[in-house]
Amino acid sequence: MSNLKGHNRDLAERAYRVRRNAVLMGEVQGQGYIAQALDIADVLTVAYFHAMNYRPEDPEWEGRDRFLLSNGHYAIALYAALIEAGIIPADELESYGSDDSRLPMSGMASYTPGMEMSGGSLGVGMSIAVGMALGLKRKHSSSRVYILFSDGELDEGAVWEAFMSAAHYKLDNLIAIVDVNNQQADGPSTQVMAFEPLVQKLEAFGWFVQRIDGNDLDAVVGAFDAAKDSHEAKPRIIIADTLMGKGVPFLEAREKNHFIRVDPHEWQLALAALEEGRQS
Amino acid sequence: MTKPVPKQALSSASSSTAAKPRLTTSAMIASIASEGQRTQAAPFGTALVELAKTRPDIIGMTADLGKYTDLHLFGQAYPDRYYQMGMAEQLLFGAASGLAAEGFVPFATTYAVFATRRAYDFIHQTIAEEDRNVKIVCALPGLTSGYGPSHQAAEDLALMRAMPNMTVIDPCDACEIGQVVPAMAAHQGPVYMRLLRGQVPLVLDEYHYTFELGKAKVIRGGRDVLFISTGLMTMRALEAAKQLENDKIDVAVLHVPTIKPLDTETILREAQKTGRMVVVAENHTIVGGLGEAVARHLMLNGVAATFRHIGLPDAFLAAGALPTLHDRYGISTQALVDQIKKWQD
Ligand SMILES: Cc1ncc(C[n+]2csc(CCOP(=O)(O)OP(=O)(O)O)c2C)c(N)n1
Ligand SMILES: [Mg+2]
């Protein structure tokens, strides 16, 4: 990452801060989806600080790009980005997952500014994305629909129904990102249900497909740019291969698990590890 | 009832005022066991492994929740009889129907919400209507998750009772789950069982309880109040009954683990005993569960008991820590005690 230049260098600092927010929230609960938050931080950083149009002071601004979090348990990651974006006040971070917090562990539209859908039941976001993209087209809006979902969601049939319909309706205003961290509840995703070869499958479904290292900021920026700039009358998808725990070496090395516990003393170590990886 | 502040109403200034509220965690992997309670680990998985020794027709299936429904124990013991279907609940139940059609007895697991809501039509058409011998075993029944509506199966009993052919069982504790597993395997036809997973409270062994499919059982007698309860609410009713002894309120508990078919004979017999307030307590919305089923039979049979109903409100429930939510929605032991005292005043 040390050869990043200019804007992408700023993005690296943003990504550091997003990860830091996520670790601070993780510490509130002592457990959770922290490894996922770290793996997807680079993608969210590029979405919120490079690709998307929005107004932090008016999260429901009609002209905004929509961002759907289909994998609601990644809420900790999105909150981290929304805090960095100024949509959620930073001092709410310590209420993560607590009673009557606006930041529940599973993302819900009725609780949190900037949260566009209620997640938790996986595999439903892509259908909403199709409807929103259709709706924006009907309104002649130039806003786009971004949707993040997880590799486990590829198991759900409804996701493939939506893939088909997005191509059928030539939804070129739809940009999907799938986090291929090769993990789901019962184990490595590829062992739970074989879904490769993903590029070929999605191309066959009529999508504009890119597959990148989702933890390489240059590559992520390039993929978002290409997805926006393409003139193909197709929905776009970025397949982001990511590393769980990215940025905190001892979490990267830890046995992969959907839901991890982190010992109380390890949170400080995690923050220190992030600080160490930060660009000077 | 506290609701989160609507997002429109908030500004960045809102959270900096006054004293910080004490944070309570929403423990995702919550055990419903209270502190110091006797528990038993994974009673469902353990019982199924044992039963499968003599039942080679038993198959285990899950939709990416083997570890979270204790079925992974079966998968470890019988890897060649275990199917990981991926996170695809409709497929799970359709495939279970197919295996049953070929003579196998699938135990298919997921969370209650994803079976009863996501896969309802698949269960209705491929399992219930065809009367297939599929055993549906679902964790996080009723309000046993702090994750908000997506994981809170407040209406699972209503949905499953409404399905012809379906047997519906809501066990109280580990002692009962261990007995339900062989009983549901012995029963020919589809069964829905509410699962308590992980460290599961052990209560009914103290009362020398035996489970019989379709039978309600009086767990303790009492002259003032008759609790008619199911699932974990029987445990709460028993705890409440003990506490209410201090207030000289004598409470009986009738445990109804089989919601369908309902043991109307026992329910009517107990409800008819004069002088007792009948209180149905269920870990379920007040819509369409045990309470309405009992009320219907009391009405049909002209039993004019004083009737009360404790259940979850007809609303989307909050996210938060389970003990907080059980207090808030009136199904904790303390909430039962307080409510009964009020009604007995
Ligand atoms: C429809 C549905 N089925 C099951 C679940 C339970 N569940 C929660 S997360 C999860 C794993 C999903 O895979 P993924 O999002 O890739 O997991 P991660 O990368 O976060 O480990 C499952 C099965 C759910 N939330 N929704
Ligand atoms: Mg994953």
mmCIF file of C-alpha atoms in Angstrom, chain A:
data_model
loop_
_atom_site.group_PDB
_atom_site.id
_atom_site.type_symbol
_atom_site.label_atom_id
_atom_site.label_comp_id
_atom_site.label_asym_id
_atom_site.label_seq_id
_atom_site.Cartn_x
_atom_site.Cartn_y
_atom_site.Cartn_z
ATOM 1 C CA MET A 1 0.000 0.000 0.000
ATOM 2 C CA SER A 2 2.986 2.288 0.436
ATOM 3 C CA ASN A 3 3.055 3.317 -3.218
ATOM 4 C CA LEU A 4 -0.456 4.794 -3.135
ATOM 5 C CA LYS A 5 -0.547 8.311 -4.491
ATOM 6 C CA GLY A 6 -2.605 11.454 -3.929
ATOM 7 C CA HIS A 7 -6.302 10.783 -3.491
ATOM 8 C CA ASN A 8 -5.775 7.105 -2.890
ATOM 9 C CA ARG A 9 -3.424 7.989 -0.068
ATOM 10 C CA ASP A 10 -6.255 9.948 1.527
ATOM 11 C CA LEU A 11 -8.455 6.932 1.035
ATOM 12 C CA ALA A 12 -5.964 4.784 2.913
ATOM 13 C CA GLU A 13 -6.277 7.146 5.871
ATOM 14 C CA ARG A 14 -10.066 6.932 5.595
ATOM 15 C CA ALA A 15 -9.884 3.156 5.520
ATOM 16 C CA TYR A 16 -7.712 3.232 8.643
ATOM 17 C CA ARG A 17 -10.321 5.355 10.417
ATOM 18 C CA VAL A 18 -13.189 3.138 9.278
ATOM 19 C CA ARG A 19 -11.353 0.083 10.644
ATOM 20 C CA ARG A 20 -10.620 1.925 13.871
ATOM 21 C CA ASN A 21 -14.317 2.799 14.313
ATOM 22 C CA ALA A 22 -15.219 -0.843 13.748
ATOM 23 C CA VAL A 23 -12.714 -2.082 16.327
ATOM 24 C CA LEU A 24 -13.998 0.446 18.869
ATOM 25 C CA MET A 25 -17.548 -0.803 18.301
ATOM 26 C CA GLY A 26 -16.430 -4.403 18.484
ATOM 27 C CA GLU A 27 -14.938 -3.693 21.868
ATOM 28 C CA VAL A 28 -18.315 -2.505 23.182
ATOM 29 C CA GLN A 29 -19.728 -6.005 22.664
ATOM 30 C CA GLY A 30 -16.489 -7.955 23.018
ATOM 31 C CA GLN A 31 -17.488 -10.170 20.157
ATOM 32 C CA GLY A 32 -19.145 -10.135 16.781
ATOM 33 C CA TYR A 33 -18.563 -9.575 13.108
ATOM 34 C CA ILE A 34 -15.351 -7.660 13.519
ATOM 35 C CA ALA A 35 -13.339 -9.814 11.086
ATOM 36 C CA GLN A 36 -15.883 -9.058 8.348
ATOM 37 C CA ALA A 37 -15.825 -5.334 9.150
ATOM 38 C CA LEU A 38 -12.068 -5.329 8.698
ATOM 39 C CA ASP A 39 -12.240 -7.285 5.429
ATOM 40 C CA ILE A 40 -14.817 -4.973 3.823
ATOM 41 C CA ALA A 41 -13.457 -1.619 5.093
ATOM 42 C CA ASP A 42 -11.579 -0.872 1.866
ATOM 43 C CA VAL A 43 -14.667 -1.433 -0.288
ATOM 44 C CA LEU A 44 -16.836 0.762 1.962
ATOM 45 C CA THR A 45 -14.157 3.437 2.005
ATOM 46 C CA VAL A 46 -14.084 3.637 -1.780
ATOM 47 C CA ALA A 47 -17.892 3.601 -1.933
ATOM 48 C CA TYR A 48 -18.309 6.441 0.587
ATOM 49 C CA PHE A 49 -15.225 8.557 -0.103
ATOM 50 C CA HIS A 50 -14.692 8.070 -3.811
ATOM 51 C CA ALA A 51 -17.699 6.728 -5.691
ATOM 52 C CA MET A 52 -20.975 7.825 -4.147
ATOM 53 C CA ASN A 53 -22.927 11.071 -4.048
ATOM 54 C CA TYR A 54 -24.634 11.892 -0.766
ATOM 55 C CA ARG A 55 -25.148 14.702 1.730
ATOM 56 C CA PRO A 56 -24.097 13.764 5.253
ATOM 57 C CA GLU A 57 -26.452 16.336 6.775
ATOM 58 C CA ASP A 58 -29.391 15.010 4.763
ATOM 59 C CA PRO A 59 -29.171 11.227 4.514
ATOM 60 C CA GLU A 60 -32.520 11.058 2.713
ATOM 61 C CA TRP A 61 -31.615 13.615 0.039
ATOM 62 C CA GLU A 62 -33.487 12.564 -3.102
ATOM 63 C CA GLY A 63 -30.428 12.958 -5.336
ATOM 64 C CA ARG A 64 -28.232 10.591 -3.304
ATOM 65 C CA ASP A 65 -26.866 7.327 -4.518
ATOM 66 C CA ARG A 66 -28.586 4.521 -2.609
ATOM 67 C CA PHE A 67 -26.512 2.083 -0.615
ATOM 68 C CA LEU A 68 -28.150 -1.183 0.372
ATOM 69 C CA LEU A 69 -26.587 -3.405 3.001
ATOM 70 C CA SER A 70 -28.058 -6.783 2.149
ATOM 71 C CA ASN A 71 -25.870 -8.622 4.667
ATOM 72 C CA GLY A 72 -27.313 -6.888 7.718
ATOM 73 C CA HIS A 73 -24.863 -8.449 10.167
ATOM 74 C CA TYR A 74 -22.166 -6.299 8.484
ATOM 75 C CA ALA A 75 -23.879 -3.302 10.099
ATOM 76 C CA ILE A 76 -20.820 -2.743 12.285
ATOM 77 C CA ALA A 77 -18.820 -2.120 9.104
ATOM 78 C CA LEU A 78 -21.380 0.227 7.600
ATOM 79 C CA TYR A 79 -21.779 2.176 10.864
ATOM 80 C CA ALA A 80 -17.999 2.602 10.882
ATOM 81 C CA ALA A 81 -18.159 4.154 7.418
ATOM 82 C CA LEU A 82 -21.287 6.228 8.210
ATOM 83 C CA ILE A 83 -19.519 7.661 11.249
ATOM 84 C CA GLU A 84 -16.481 8.553 9.148
ATOM 85 C CA ALA A 85 -18.834 10.083 6.558
ATOM 86 C CA GLY A 86 -20.454 12.248 9.236
ATOM 87 C CA ILE A 87 -23.893 10.676 8.855
ATOM 88 C CA ILE A 88 -23.789 9.133 12.344
ATOM 89 C CA PRO A 89 -22.215 11.139 15.206
ATOM 90 C CA ALA A 90 -18.986 9.560 16.406
ATOM 91 C CA ASP A 91 -20.074 9.521 20.032
ATOM 92 C CA GLU A 92 -22.825 7.015 19.264
ATOM 93 C CA LEU A 93 -20.206 4.426 18.513
ATOM 94 C CA GLU A 94 -20.101 3.285 22.116
ATOM 95 C CA SER A 95 -23.786 2.381 22.036
ATOM 96 C CA TYR A 96 -23.253 -0.289 19.349
ATOM 97 C CA GLY A 97 -25.530 -3.273 19.952
ATOM 98 C CA SER A 98 -26.822 -1.958 23.264
ATOM 99 C CA ASP A 99 -30.406 -1.650 24.391
ATOM 100 C CA ASP A 100 -32.223 1.224 22.669
ATOM 101 C CA SER A 101 -29.186 2.130 20.597
ATOM 102 C CA ARG A 102 -29.654 3.408 17.062
ATOM 103 C CA LEU A 103 -26.888 0.990 16.084
ATOM 104 C CA PRO A 104 -28.314 -2.509 16.514
ATOM 105 C CA MET A 105 -26.087 -5.476 15.722
ATOM 106 C CA SER A 106 -28.203 -6.292 12.703
ATOM 107 C CA GLY A 107 -28.846 -3.347 10.398
ATOM 108 C CA MET A 108 -32.377 -1.945 10.294
ATOM 109 C CA ALA A 109 -33.674 0.947 8.219
ATOM 110 C CA SER A 110 -36.031 2.156 10.954
ATOM 111 C CA TYR A 111 -33.174 2.570 13.459
ATOM 112 C CA THR A 112 -30.274 4.225 11.706
ATOM 113 C CA PRO A 113 -29.765 7.226 9.439
ATOM 114 C CA GLY A 114 -28.092 6.149 6.221
ATOM 115 C CA MET A 115 -29.355 2.568 6.517
ATOM 116 C CA GLU A 116 -31.548 2.036 3.462
ATOM 117 C CA MET A 117 -32.942 -1.426 4.207
ATOM 118 C CA SER A 118 -33.677 -3.767 7.100
ATOM 119 C CA GLY A 119 -31.324 -6.701 6.890
ATOM 120 C CA GLY A 120 -30.900 -9.791 9.023
ATOM 121 C CA SER A 121 -32.832 -12.071 6.719
ATOM 122 C CA LEU A 122 -30.139 -12.716 4.131
ATOM 123 C CA GLY A 123 -30.635 -12.847 0.395
ATOM 124 C CA VAL A 124 -33.377 -10.235 0.139
ATOM 125 C CA GLY A 125 -31.382 -7.092 -0.669
ATOM 126 C CA MET A 126 -30.848 -7.830 -4.334
ATOM 127 C CA SER A 127 -34.605 -7.859 -4.960
ATOM 128 C CA ILE A 128 -34.943 -4.442 -3.322
ATOM 129 C CA ALA A 129 -32.019 -3.202 -5.423
ATOM 130 C CA VAL A 130 -33.809 -4.252 -8.605
ATOM 131 C CA GLY A 131 -36.917 -2.345 -7.559
ATOM 132 C CA MET A 132 -34.977 0.760 -6.545
ATOM 133 C CA ALA A 133 -33.021 0.746 -9.802
ATOM 134 C CA LEU A 134 -36.281 0.424 -11.743
ATOM 135 C CA GLY A 135 -37.792 3.221 -9.671
ATOM 136 C CA LEU A 136 -34.857 5.562 -10.234
ATOM 137 C CA LYS A 137 -35.080 4.956 -13.964
ATOM 138 C CA ARG A 138 -38.796 5.692 -13.932
ATOM 139 C CA LYS A 139 -38.011 8.985 -12.197
ATOM 140 C CA HIS A 140 -35.266 9.771 -14.748
ATOM 141 C CA SER A 141 -32.869 10.039 -11.835
ATOM 142 C CA SER A 142 -29.133 9.824 -12.381
ATOM 143 C CA SER A 143 -28.648 8.297 -8.923
ATOM 144 C CA ARG A 144 -27.255 4.802 -8.714
ATOM 145 C CA VAL A 145 -28.059 1.858 -6.498
ATOM 146 C CA TYR A 146 -25.086 0.278 -4.752
ATOM 147 C CA ILE A 147 -25.598 -2.985 -2.937
ATOM 148 C CA LEU A 148 -23.206 -4.937 -0.768
ATOM 149 C CA PHE A 149 -23.916 -8.596 -0.128
ATOM 150 C CA SER A 150 -21.975 -11.603 1.106
ATOM 151 C CA ASP A 151 -20.776 -14.826 -0.460
ATOM 152 C CA GLY A 152 -23.083 -16.819 1.818
ATOM 153 C CA GLU A 153 -26.018 -15.014 0.210
ATOM 154 C CA LEU A 154 -25.085 -16.595 -3.103
ATOM 155 C CA ASP A 155 -26.700 -19.773 -1.713
ATOM 156 C CA GLU A 156 -30.136 -18.148 -1.677
ATOM 157 C CA GLY A 157 -32.169 -18.750 -4.824
ATOM 158 C CA ALA A 158 -33.853 -15.342 -4.661
ATOM 159 C CA VAL A 159 -30.497 -13.680 -5.287
ATOM 160 C CA TRP A 160 -30.267 -15.428 -8.637
ATOM 161 C CA GLU A 161 -33.842 -14.488 -9.501
ATOM 162 C CA ALA A 162 -32.812 -10.878 -8.982
ATOM 163 C CA PHE A 163 -29.608 -11.356 -11.007
ATOM 164 C CA MET A 164 -31.710 -12.529 -13.902
ATOM 165 C CA SER A 165 -34.202 -9.719 -13.651
ATOM 166 C CA ALA A 166 -31.539 -6.992 -13.280
ATOM 167 C CA ALA A 167 -30.041 -8.109 -16.594
ATOM 168 C CA HIS A 168 -33.462 -8.498 -18.156
ATOM 169 C CA TYR A 169 -34.246 -4.876 -17.341
ATOM 170 C CA LYS A 170 -30.722 -3.728 -18.320
ATOM 171 C CA LEU A 171 -30.214 -2.037 -14.958
ATOM 172 C CA ASP A 172 -26.983 -0.185 -15.736
ATOM 173 C CA ASN A 173 -27.653 2.034 -12.701
ATOM 174 C CA LEU A 174 -27.100 -0.911 -10.366
ATOM 175 C CA ILE A 175 -23.640 -1.658 -8.946
ATOM 176 C CA ALA A 176 -23.398 -4.741 -6.754
ATOM 177 C CA ILE A 177 -20.419 -5.755 -4.653
ATOM 178 C CA VAL A 178 -20.128 -9.263 -3.261
ATOM 179 C CA ASP A 179 -17.724 -9.868 -0.404
ATOM 180 C CA VAL A 180 -16.044 -13.166 -1.129
ATOM 181 C CA ASN A 181 -14.348 -13.699 2.221
ATOM 182 C CA ASN A 182 -14.876 -17.432 1.841
ATOM 183 C CA GLN A 183 -16.686 -17.669 5.151
ATOM 184 C CA GLN A 184 -20.221 -18.324 6.258
ATOM 185 C CA ALA A 185 -21.875 -19.678 9.398
ATOM 186 C CA ASP A 186 -20.910 -23.356 9.112
ATOM 187 C CA GLY A 187 -17.458 -22.866 7.580
ATOM 188 C CA PRO A 188 -15.615 -21.810 4.429
ATOM 189 C CA SER A 189 -18.214 -20.776 1.839
ATOM 190 C CA THR A 190 -16.717 -22.877 -0.917
ATOM 191 C CA GLN A 191 -17.095 -25.964 1.298
ATOM 192 C CA VAL A 192 -20.593 -25.119 2.488
ATOM 193 C CA MET A 193 -21.906 -24.767 -1.078
ATOM 194 C CA ALA A 194 -19.707 -24.654 -4.170
ATOM 195 C CA PHE A 195 -20.486 -21.433 -6.046
ATOM 196 C CA GLU A 196 -17.488 -21.038 -8.350
ATOM 197 C CA PRO A 197 -16.764 -20.206 -11.113
ATOM 198 C CA LEU A 198 -18.480 -16.973 -10.184
ATOM 199 C CA VAL A 199 -17.198 -14.755 -12.989
ATOM 200 C CA GLN A 200 -18.441 -17.106 -15.670
ATOM 201 C CA LYS A 201 -21.789 -17.625 -13.946
ATOM 202 C CA LEU A 202 -22.485 -13.921 -13.575
ATOM 203 C CA GLU A 203 -21.357 -13.168 -17.124
ATOM 204 C CA ALA A 204 -23.688 -15.865 -18.337
ATOM 205 C CA PHE A 205 -26.443 -14.135 -16.340
ATOM 206 C CA GLY A 206 -25.805 -10.967 -18.355
ATOM 207 C CA TRP A 207 -23.795 -8.855 -15.902
ATOM 208 C CA PHE A 208 -20.740 -6.631 -16.376
ATOM 209 C CA VAL A 209 -18.336 -8.501 -14.085
ATOM 210 C CA GLN A 210 -15.027 -7.565 -12.462
ATOM 211 C CA ARG A 211 -13.115 -9.641 -9.935
ATOM 212 C CA ILE A 212 -10.546 -7.913 -7.766
ATOM 213 C CA ASP A 213 -8.545 -8.104 -4.561
ATOM 214 C CA GLY A 214 -10.985 -6.261 -2.327
ATOM 215 C CA ASN A 215 -8.207 -5.196 0.001
ATOM 216 C CA ASP A 216 -6.146 -3.481 -2.699
ATOM 217 C CA LEU A 217 -7.355 0.119 -2.629
ATOM 218 C CA ASP A 218 -6.062 0.910 -6.136
ATOM 219 C CA ALA A 219 -7.894 -2.094 -7.512
ATOM 220 C CA VAL A 220 -11.097 -1.208 -5.657
ATOM 221 C CA VAL A 221 -10.996 2.370 -6.949
ATOM 222 C CA GLY A 222 -10.366 1.082 -10.480
ATOM 223 C CA ALA A 223 -13.294 -1.319 -10.271
ATOM 224 C CA PHE A 224 -15.753 1.294 -8.996
ATOM 225 C CA ASP A 225 -14.601 3.695 -11.730
ATOM 226 C CA ALA A 226 -14.969 1.072 -14.445
ATOM 227 C CA ALA A 227 -18.408 0.095 -13.151
ATOM 228 C CA LYS A 228 -19.541 3.716 -13.278
ATOM 229 C CA ASP A 229 -17.891 4.527 -16.612
ATOM 230 C CA SER A 230 -18.982 1.466 -18.551
ATOM 231 C CA HIS A 231 -21.503 2.125 -21.316
ATOM 232 C CA GLU A 232 -22.754 -1.430 -21.420
ATOM 233 C CA ALA A 233 -26.487 -1.755 -20.847
ATOM 234 C CA LYS A 234 -25.956 -4.246 -18.040
ATOM 235 C CA PRO A 235 -26.018 -4.316 -14.251
ATOM 236 C CA ARG A 236 -22.490 -4.251 -12.796
ATOM 237 C CA ILE A 237 -20.968 -6.472 -10.190
ATOM 238 C CA ILE A 238 -17.642 -6.311 -8.410
ATOM 239 C CA ILE A 239 -16.520 -9.615 -6.951
ATOM 240 C CA ALA A 240 -14.251 -8.582 -4.095
ATOM 241 C CA ASP A 241 -11.990 -11.285 -2.705
ATOM 242 C CA THR A 242 -11.177 -10.209 0.827
ATOM 243 C CA LEU A 243 -9.211 -11.339 3.850
ATOM 244 C CA MET A 244 -11.087 -11.577 7.138
ATOM 245 C CA GLY A 245 -9.479 -9.498 9.863
ATOM 246 C CA LYS A 246 -7.524 -7.440 7.291
ATOM 247 C CA GLY A 247 -5.224 -4.885 8.878
ATOM 248 C CA VAL A 248 -4.888 -6.686 12.221
ATOM 249 C CA PRO A 249 -2.340 -9.451 11.654
ATOM 250 C CA PHE A 250 -3.311 -11.558 14.664
ATOM 251 C CA LEU A 251 -6.944 -11.539 13.525
ATOM 252 C CA GLU A 252 -5.938 -12.294 9.925
ATOM 253 C CA ALA A 253 -4.101 -15.339 11.254
ATOM 254 C CA ARG A 254 -6.810 -16.482 13.644
ATOM 255 C CA GLU A 255 -8.894 -19.508 12.763
ATOM 256 C CA LYS A 256 -11.613 -18.184 10.488
ATOM 257 C CA ASN A 257 -15.010 -17.964 12.078
ATOM 258 C CA HIS A 258 -18.310 -16.269 11.284
ATOM 259 C CA PHE A 259 -18.675 -14.868 14.784
ATOM 260 C CA ILE A 260 -15.554 -14.272 16.832
ATOM 261 C CA ARG A 261 -14.794 -13.467 20.410
ATOM 262 C CA VAL A 262 -11.877 -11.192 21.119
ATOM 263 C CA ASP A 263 -10.315 -11.114 24.567
ATOM 264 C CA PRO A 264 -10.611 -7.810 26.445
ATOM 265 C CA HIS A 265 -6.876 -7.085 26.266
ATOM 266 C CA GLU A 266 -6.763 -7.759 22.521
ATOM 267 C CA TRP A 267 -8.759 -4.691 21.503
ATOM 268 C CA GLN A 268 -5.902 -2.389 22.408
ATOM 269 C CA LEU A 269 -3.552 -4.660 20.493
ATOM 270 C CA ALA A 270 -5.875 -4.490 17.490
ATOM 271 C CA LEU A 271 -5.907 -0.689 17.601
ATOM 272 C CA ALA A 272 -2.128 -0.677 17.877
ATOM 273 C CA ALA A 273 -1.830 -3.009 14.892
ATOM 274 C CA LEU A 274 -4.038 -0.718 12.812
ATOM 275 C CA GLU A 275 -1.974 2.268 13.879
ATOM 276 C CA GLU A 276 1.169 0.450 12.831
ATOM 277 C CA GLY A 277 -0.207 -0.225 9.361
ATOM 278 C CA ARG A 278 -1.332 3.383 8.976
ATOM 279 C CA GLN A 279 0.405 5.475 6.319
ATOM 280 C CA SER A 280 2.705 8.015 7.891
#
